Short mmCIF file of N, CA and C in Angstrom, two decimals:
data_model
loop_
_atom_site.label_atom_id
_atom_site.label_comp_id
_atom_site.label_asym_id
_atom_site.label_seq_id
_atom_site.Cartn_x
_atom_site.Cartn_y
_atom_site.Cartn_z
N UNK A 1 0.81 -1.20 0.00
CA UNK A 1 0.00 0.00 0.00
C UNK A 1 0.85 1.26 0.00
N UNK A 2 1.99 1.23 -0.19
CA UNK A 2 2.84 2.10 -0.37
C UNK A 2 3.07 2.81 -2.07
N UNK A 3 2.34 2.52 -2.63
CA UNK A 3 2.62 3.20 -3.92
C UNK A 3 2.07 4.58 -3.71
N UNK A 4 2.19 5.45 -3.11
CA UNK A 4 1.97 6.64 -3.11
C UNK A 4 3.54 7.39 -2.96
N UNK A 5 4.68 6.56 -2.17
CA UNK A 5 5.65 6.97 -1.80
C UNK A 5 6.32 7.61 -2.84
N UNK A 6 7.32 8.84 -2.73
CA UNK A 6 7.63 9.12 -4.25
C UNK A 6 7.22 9.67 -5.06
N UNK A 7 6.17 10.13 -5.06
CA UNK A 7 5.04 10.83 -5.83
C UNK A 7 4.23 12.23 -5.31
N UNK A 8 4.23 12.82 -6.17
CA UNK A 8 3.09 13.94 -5.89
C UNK A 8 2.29 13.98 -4.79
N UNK A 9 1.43 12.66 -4.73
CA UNK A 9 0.45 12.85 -3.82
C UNK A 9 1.06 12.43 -2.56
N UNK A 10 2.14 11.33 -2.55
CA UNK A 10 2.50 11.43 -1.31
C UNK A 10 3.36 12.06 -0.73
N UNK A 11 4.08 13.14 -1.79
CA UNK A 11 4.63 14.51 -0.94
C UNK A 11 3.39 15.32 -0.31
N UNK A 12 2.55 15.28 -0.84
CA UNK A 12 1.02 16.24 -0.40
C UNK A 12 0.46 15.30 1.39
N UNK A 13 0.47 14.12 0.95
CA UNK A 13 0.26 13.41 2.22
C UNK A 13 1.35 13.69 3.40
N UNK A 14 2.54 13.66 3.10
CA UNK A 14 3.65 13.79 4.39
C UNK A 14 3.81 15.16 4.62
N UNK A 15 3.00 16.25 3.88
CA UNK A 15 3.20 17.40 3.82
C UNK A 15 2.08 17.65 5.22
N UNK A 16 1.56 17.23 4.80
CA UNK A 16 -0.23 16.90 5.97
C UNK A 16 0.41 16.69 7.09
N UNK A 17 1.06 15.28 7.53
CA UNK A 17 1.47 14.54 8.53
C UNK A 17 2.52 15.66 8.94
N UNK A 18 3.16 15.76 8.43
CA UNK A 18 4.24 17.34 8.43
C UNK A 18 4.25 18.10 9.34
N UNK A 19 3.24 18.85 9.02
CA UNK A 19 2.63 20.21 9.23
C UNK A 19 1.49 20.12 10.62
N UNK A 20 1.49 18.82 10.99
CA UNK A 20 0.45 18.32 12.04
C UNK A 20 1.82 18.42 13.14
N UNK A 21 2.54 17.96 12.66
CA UNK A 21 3.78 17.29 13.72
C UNK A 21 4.59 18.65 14.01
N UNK A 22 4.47 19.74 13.18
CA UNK A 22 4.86 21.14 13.35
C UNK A 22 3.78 21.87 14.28
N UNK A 23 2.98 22.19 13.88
CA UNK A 23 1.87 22.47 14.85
C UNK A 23 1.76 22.01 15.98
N UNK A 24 2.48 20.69 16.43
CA UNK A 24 2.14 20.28 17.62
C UNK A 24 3.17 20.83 18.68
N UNK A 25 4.19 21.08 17.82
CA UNK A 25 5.42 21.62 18.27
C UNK A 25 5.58 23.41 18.37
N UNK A 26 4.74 23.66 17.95
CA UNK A 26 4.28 25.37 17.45
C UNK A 26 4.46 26.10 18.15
N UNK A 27 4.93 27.63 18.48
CA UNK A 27 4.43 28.15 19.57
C UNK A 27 3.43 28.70 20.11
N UNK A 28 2.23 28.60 18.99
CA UNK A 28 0.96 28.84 19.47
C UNK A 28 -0.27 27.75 19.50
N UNK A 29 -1.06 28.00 20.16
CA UNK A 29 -1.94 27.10 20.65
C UNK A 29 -2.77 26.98 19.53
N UNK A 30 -3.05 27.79 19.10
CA UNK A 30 -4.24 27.85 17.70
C UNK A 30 -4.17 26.29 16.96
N UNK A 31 -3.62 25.72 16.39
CA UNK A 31 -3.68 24.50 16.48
C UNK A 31 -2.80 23.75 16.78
N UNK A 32 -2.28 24.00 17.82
CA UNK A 32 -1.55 22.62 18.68
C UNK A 32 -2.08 21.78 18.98
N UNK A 33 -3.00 21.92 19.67
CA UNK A 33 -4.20 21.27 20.61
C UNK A 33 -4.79 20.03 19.75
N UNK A 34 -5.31 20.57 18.28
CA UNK A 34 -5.80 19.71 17.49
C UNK A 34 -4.93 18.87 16.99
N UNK A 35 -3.89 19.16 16.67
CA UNK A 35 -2.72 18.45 16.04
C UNK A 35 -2.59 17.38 17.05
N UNK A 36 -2.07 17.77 18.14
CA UNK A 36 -1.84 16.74 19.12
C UNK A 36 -2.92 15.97 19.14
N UNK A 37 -4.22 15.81 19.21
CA UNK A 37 -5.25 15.13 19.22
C UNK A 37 -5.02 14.19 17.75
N UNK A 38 -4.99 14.92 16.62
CA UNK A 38 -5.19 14.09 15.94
C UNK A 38 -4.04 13.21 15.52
N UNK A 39 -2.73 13.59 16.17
CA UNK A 39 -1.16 12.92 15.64
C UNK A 39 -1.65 11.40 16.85
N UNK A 40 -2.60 11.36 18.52
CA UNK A 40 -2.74 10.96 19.56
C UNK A 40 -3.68 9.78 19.71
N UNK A 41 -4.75 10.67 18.86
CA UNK A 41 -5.90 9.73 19.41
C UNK A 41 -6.03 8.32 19.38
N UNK A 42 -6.38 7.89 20.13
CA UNK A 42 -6.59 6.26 20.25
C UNK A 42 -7.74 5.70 19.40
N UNK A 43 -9.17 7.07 18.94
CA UNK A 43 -10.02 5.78 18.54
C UNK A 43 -10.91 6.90 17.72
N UNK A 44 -11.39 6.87 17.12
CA UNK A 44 -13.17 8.15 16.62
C UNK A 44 -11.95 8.21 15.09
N UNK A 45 -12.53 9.83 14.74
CA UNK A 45 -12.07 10.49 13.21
C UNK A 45 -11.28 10.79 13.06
N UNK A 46 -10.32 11.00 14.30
CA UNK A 46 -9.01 11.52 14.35
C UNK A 46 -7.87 10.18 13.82
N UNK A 47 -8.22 9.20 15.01
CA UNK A 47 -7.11 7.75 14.41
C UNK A 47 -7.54 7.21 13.11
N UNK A 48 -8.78 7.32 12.75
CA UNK A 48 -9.08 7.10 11.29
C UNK A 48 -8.74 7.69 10.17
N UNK A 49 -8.26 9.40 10.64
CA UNK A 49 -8.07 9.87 9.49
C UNK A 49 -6.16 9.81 9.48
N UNK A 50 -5.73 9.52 10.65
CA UNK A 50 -4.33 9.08 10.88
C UNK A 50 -3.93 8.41 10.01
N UNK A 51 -4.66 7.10 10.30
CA UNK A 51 -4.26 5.28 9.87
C UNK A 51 -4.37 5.76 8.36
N UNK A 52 -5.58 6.69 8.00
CA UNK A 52 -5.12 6.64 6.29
C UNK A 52 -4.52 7.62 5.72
N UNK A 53 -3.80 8.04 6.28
CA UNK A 53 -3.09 9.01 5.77
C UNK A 53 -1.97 8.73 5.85
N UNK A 54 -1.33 7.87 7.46
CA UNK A 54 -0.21 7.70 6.92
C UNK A 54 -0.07 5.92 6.33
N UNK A 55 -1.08 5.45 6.37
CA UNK A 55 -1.17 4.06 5.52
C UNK A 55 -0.89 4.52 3.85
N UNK A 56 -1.47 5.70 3.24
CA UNK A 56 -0.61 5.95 1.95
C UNK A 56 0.78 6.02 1.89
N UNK A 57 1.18 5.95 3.12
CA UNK A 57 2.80 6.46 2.99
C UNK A 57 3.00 5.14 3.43
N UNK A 58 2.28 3.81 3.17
CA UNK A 58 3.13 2.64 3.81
C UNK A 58 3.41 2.63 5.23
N UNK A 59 2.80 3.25 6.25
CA UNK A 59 3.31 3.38 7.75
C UNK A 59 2.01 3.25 8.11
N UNK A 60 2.37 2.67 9.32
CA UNK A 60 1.32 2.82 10.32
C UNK A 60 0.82 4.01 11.57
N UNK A 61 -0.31 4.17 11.30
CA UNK A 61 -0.49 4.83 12.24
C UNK A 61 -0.77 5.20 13.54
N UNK A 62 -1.16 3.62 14.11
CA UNK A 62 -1.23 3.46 15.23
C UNK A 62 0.32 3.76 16.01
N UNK A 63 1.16 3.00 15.06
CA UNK A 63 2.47 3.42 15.92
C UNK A 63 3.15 4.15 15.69
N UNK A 64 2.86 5.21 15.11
CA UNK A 64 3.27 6.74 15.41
C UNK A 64 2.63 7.08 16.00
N UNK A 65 1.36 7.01 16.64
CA UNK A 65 0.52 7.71 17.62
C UNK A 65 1.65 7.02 18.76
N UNK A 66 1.53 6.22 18.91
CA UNK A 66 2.18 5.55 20.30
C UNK A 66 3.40 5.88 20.15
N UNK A 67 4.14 6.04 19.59
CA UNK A 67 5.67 7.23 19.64
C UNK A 67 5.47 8.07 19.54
N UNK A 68 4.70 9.44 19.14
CA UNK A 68 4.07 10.60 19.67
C UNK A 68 3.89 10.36 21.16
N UNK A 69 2.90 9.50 21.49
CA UNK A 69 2.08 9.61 23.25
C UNK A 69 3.35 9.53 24.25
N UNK A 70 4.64 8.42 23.94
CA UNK A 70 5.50 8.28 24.74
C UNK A 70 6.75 9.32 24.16
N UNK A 71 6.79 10.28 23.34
CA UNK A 71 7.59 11.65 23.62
C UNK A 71 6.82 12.75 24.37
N UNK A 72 5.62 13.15 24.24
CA UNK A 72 4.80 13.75 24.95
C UNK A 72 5.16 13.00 26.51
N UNK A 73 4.94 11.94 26.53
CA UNK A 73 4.72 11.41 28.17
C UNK A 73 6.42 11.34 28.68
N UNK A 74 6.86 11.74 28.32
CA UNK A 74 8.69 11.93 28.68
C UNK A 74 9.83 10.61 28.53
N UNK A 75 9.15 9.68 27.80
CA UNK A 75 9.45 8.72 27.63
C UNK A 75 10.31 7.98 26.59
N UNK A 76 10.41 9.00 25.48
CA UNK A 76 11.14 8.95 24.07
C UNK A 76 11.37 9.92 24.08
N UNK A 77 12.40 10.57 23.00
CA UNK A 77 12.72 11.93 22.22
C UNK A 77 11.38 12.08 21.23
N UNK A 78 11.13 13.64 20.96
CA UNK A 78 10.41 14.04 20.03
C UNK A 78 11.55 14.89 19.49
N UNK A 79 11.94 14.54 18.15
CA UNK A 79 12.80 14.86 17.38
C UNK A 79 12.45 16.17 16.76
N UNK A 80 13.57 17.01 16.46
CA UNK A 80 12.90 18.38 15.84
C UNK A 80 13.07 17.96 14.34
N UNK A 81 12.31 18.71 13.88
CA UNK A 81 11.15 19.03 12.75
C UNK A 81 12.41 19.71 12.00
N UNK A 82 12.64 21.14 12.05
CA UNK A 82 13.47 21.57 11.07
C UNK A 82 14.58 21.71 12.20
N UNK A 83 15.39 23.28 11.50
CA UNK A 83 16.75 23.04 12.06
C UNK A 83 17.06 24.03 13.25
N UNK A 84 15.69 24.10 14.18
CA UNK A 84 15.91 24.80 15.22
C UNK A 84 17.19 24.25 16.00
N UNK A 85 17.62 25.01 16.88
CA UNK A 85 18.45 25.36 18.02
C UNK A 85 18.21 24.02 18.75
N UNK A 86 18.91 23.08 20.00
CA UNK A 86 18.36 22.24 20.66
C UNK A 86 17.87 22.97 21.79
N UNK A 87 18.20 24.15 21.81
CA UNK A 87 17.38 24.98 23.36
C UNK A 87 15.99 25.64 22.31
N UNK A 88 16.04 25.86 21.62
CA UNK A 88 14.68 26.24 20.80
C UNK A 88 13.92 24.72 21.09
N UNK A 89 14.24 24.03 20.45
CA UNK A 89 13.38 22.51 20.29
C UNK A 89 13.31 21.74 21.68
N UNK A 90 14.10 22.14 22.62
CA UNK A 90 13.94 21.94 24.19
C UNK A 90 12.54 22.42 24.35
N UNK A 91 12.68 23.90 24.40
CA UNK A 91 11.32 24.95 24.81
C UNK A 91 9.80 23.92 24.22
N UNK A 92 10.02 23.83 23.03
CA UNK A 92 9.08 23.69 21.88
C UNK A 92 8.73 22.12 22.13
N UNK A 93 9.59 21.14 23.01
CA UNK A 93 8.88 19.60 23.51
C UNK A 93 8.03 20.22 24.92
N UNK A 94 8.72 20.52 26.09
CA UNK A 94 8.20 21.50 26.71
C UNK A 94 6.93 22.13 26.74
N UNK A 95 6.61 23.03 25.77
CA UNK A 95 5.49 23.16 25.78
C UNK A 95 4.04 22.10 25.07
N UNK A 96 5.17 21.26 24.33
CA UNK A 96 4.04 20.30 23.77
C UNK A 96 3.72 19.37 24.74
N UNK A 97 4.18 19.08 25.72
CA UNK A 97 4.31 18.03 26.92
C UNK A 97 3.35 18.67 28.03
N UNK A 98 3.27 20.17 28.25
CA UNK A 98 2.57 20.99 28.54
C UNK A 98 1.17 20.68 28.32
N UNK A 99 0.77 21.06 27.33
CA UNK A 99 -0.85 20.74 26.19
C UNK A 99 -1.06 19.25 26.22
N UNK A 100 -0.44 18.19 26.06
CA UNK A 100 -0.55 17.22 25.98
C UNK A 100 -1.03 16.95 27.60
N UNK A 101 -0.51 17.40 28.61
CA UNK A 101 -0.83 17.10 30.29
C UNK A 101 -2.14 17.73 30.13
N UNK A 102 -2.48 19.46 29.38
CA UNK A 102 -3.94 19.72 29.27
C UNK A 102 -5.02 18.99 29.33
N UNK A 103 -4.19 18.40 27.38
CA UNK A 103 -6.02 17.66 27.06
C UNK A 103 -5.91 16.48 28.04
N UNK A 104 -4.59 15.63 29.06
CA UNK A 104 -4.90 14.42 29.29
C UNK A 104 -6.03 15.13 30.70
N UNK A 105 -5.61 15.97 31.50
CA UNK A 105 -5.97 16.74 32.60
C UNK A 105 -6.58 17.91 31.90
N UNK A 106 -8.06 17.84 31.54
CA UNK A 106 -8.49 19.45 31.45
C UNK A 106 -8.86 20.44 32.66
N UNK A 107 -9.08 19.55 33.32
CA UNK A 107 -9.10 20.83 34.74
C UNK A 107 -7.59 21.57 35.21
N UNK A 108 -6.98 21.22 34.55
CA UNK A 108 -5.41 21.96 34.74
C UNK A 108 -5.66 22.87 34.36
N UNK A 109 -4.68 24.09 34.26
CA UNK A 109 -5.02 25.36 33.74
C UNK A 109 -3.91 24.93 32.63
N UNK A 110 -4.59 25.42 31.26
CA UNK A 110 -3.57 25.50 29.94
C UNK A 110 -2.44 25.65 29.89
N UNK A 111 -1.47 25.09 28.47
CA UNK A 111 -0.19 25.69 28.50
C UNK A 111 -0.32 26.79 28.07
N UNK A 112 0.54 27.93 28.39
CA UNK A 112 0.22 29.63 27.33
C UNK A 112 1.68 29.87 26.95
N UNK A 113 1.64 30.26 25.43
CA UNK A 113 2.59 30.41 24.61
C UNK A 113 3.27 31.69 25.10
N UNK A 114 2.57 32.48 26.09
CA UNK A 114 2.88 33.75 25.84
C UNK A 114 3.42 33.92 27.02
#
């Protein structure tokens, strides 16, 4: 199920997965929150629209959610994205580990970017 790899559409697909995994890392909340939900979720529209998105790319998506959940949960590295600083991309797990304690705890008070 990997014939997308290599191609147009599956630069457009990892561009998606991408840009989710940037956002989650973001410094603003505007869509962190969602990103993280949908890079996370265990089960509904979110892991569904995961599993096929990155099932075009030949990967699974369950287990990138579960290596997402255990860098969020302090448990793995969450690798940076582009070629920030490691004290930039420190800050930027930090606050995603932050939001991620949110949605697990919503009676916490939010992470704030600001």
């Amino acid at each position: 199920m990997d014939g997308m790899t290599g191609t147009a559409e599956g630069a457009f697909v990892a561009a998606i997965i991408s840009q989710a995994y940037s956002d989650m890392l973001g410094p603003g909340d505007d869509h962190a929150y969602a990103a993280i939900t949908f890079l996370t979720a265990p089960n509904g529209r979110h892991a569904r629209w995961r599993g096929e998105l990155f099932g075009l790319l030949g990967l699974d998506g369950d287990i990138a959610a579960q290596r997402i959940v255990e860098g969020l949960e302090g448990n793995a590295d969450l690798h940076p994205f582009t070629l920030e600083t490691s004290e930039q991309h420190a800050a930027q797990v930090d606050l995603a580990r932050e939001r991620w304690l949110h949605l697990k705890h919503p009676h916490t008070l939010p992470a704030s970017s600001v």
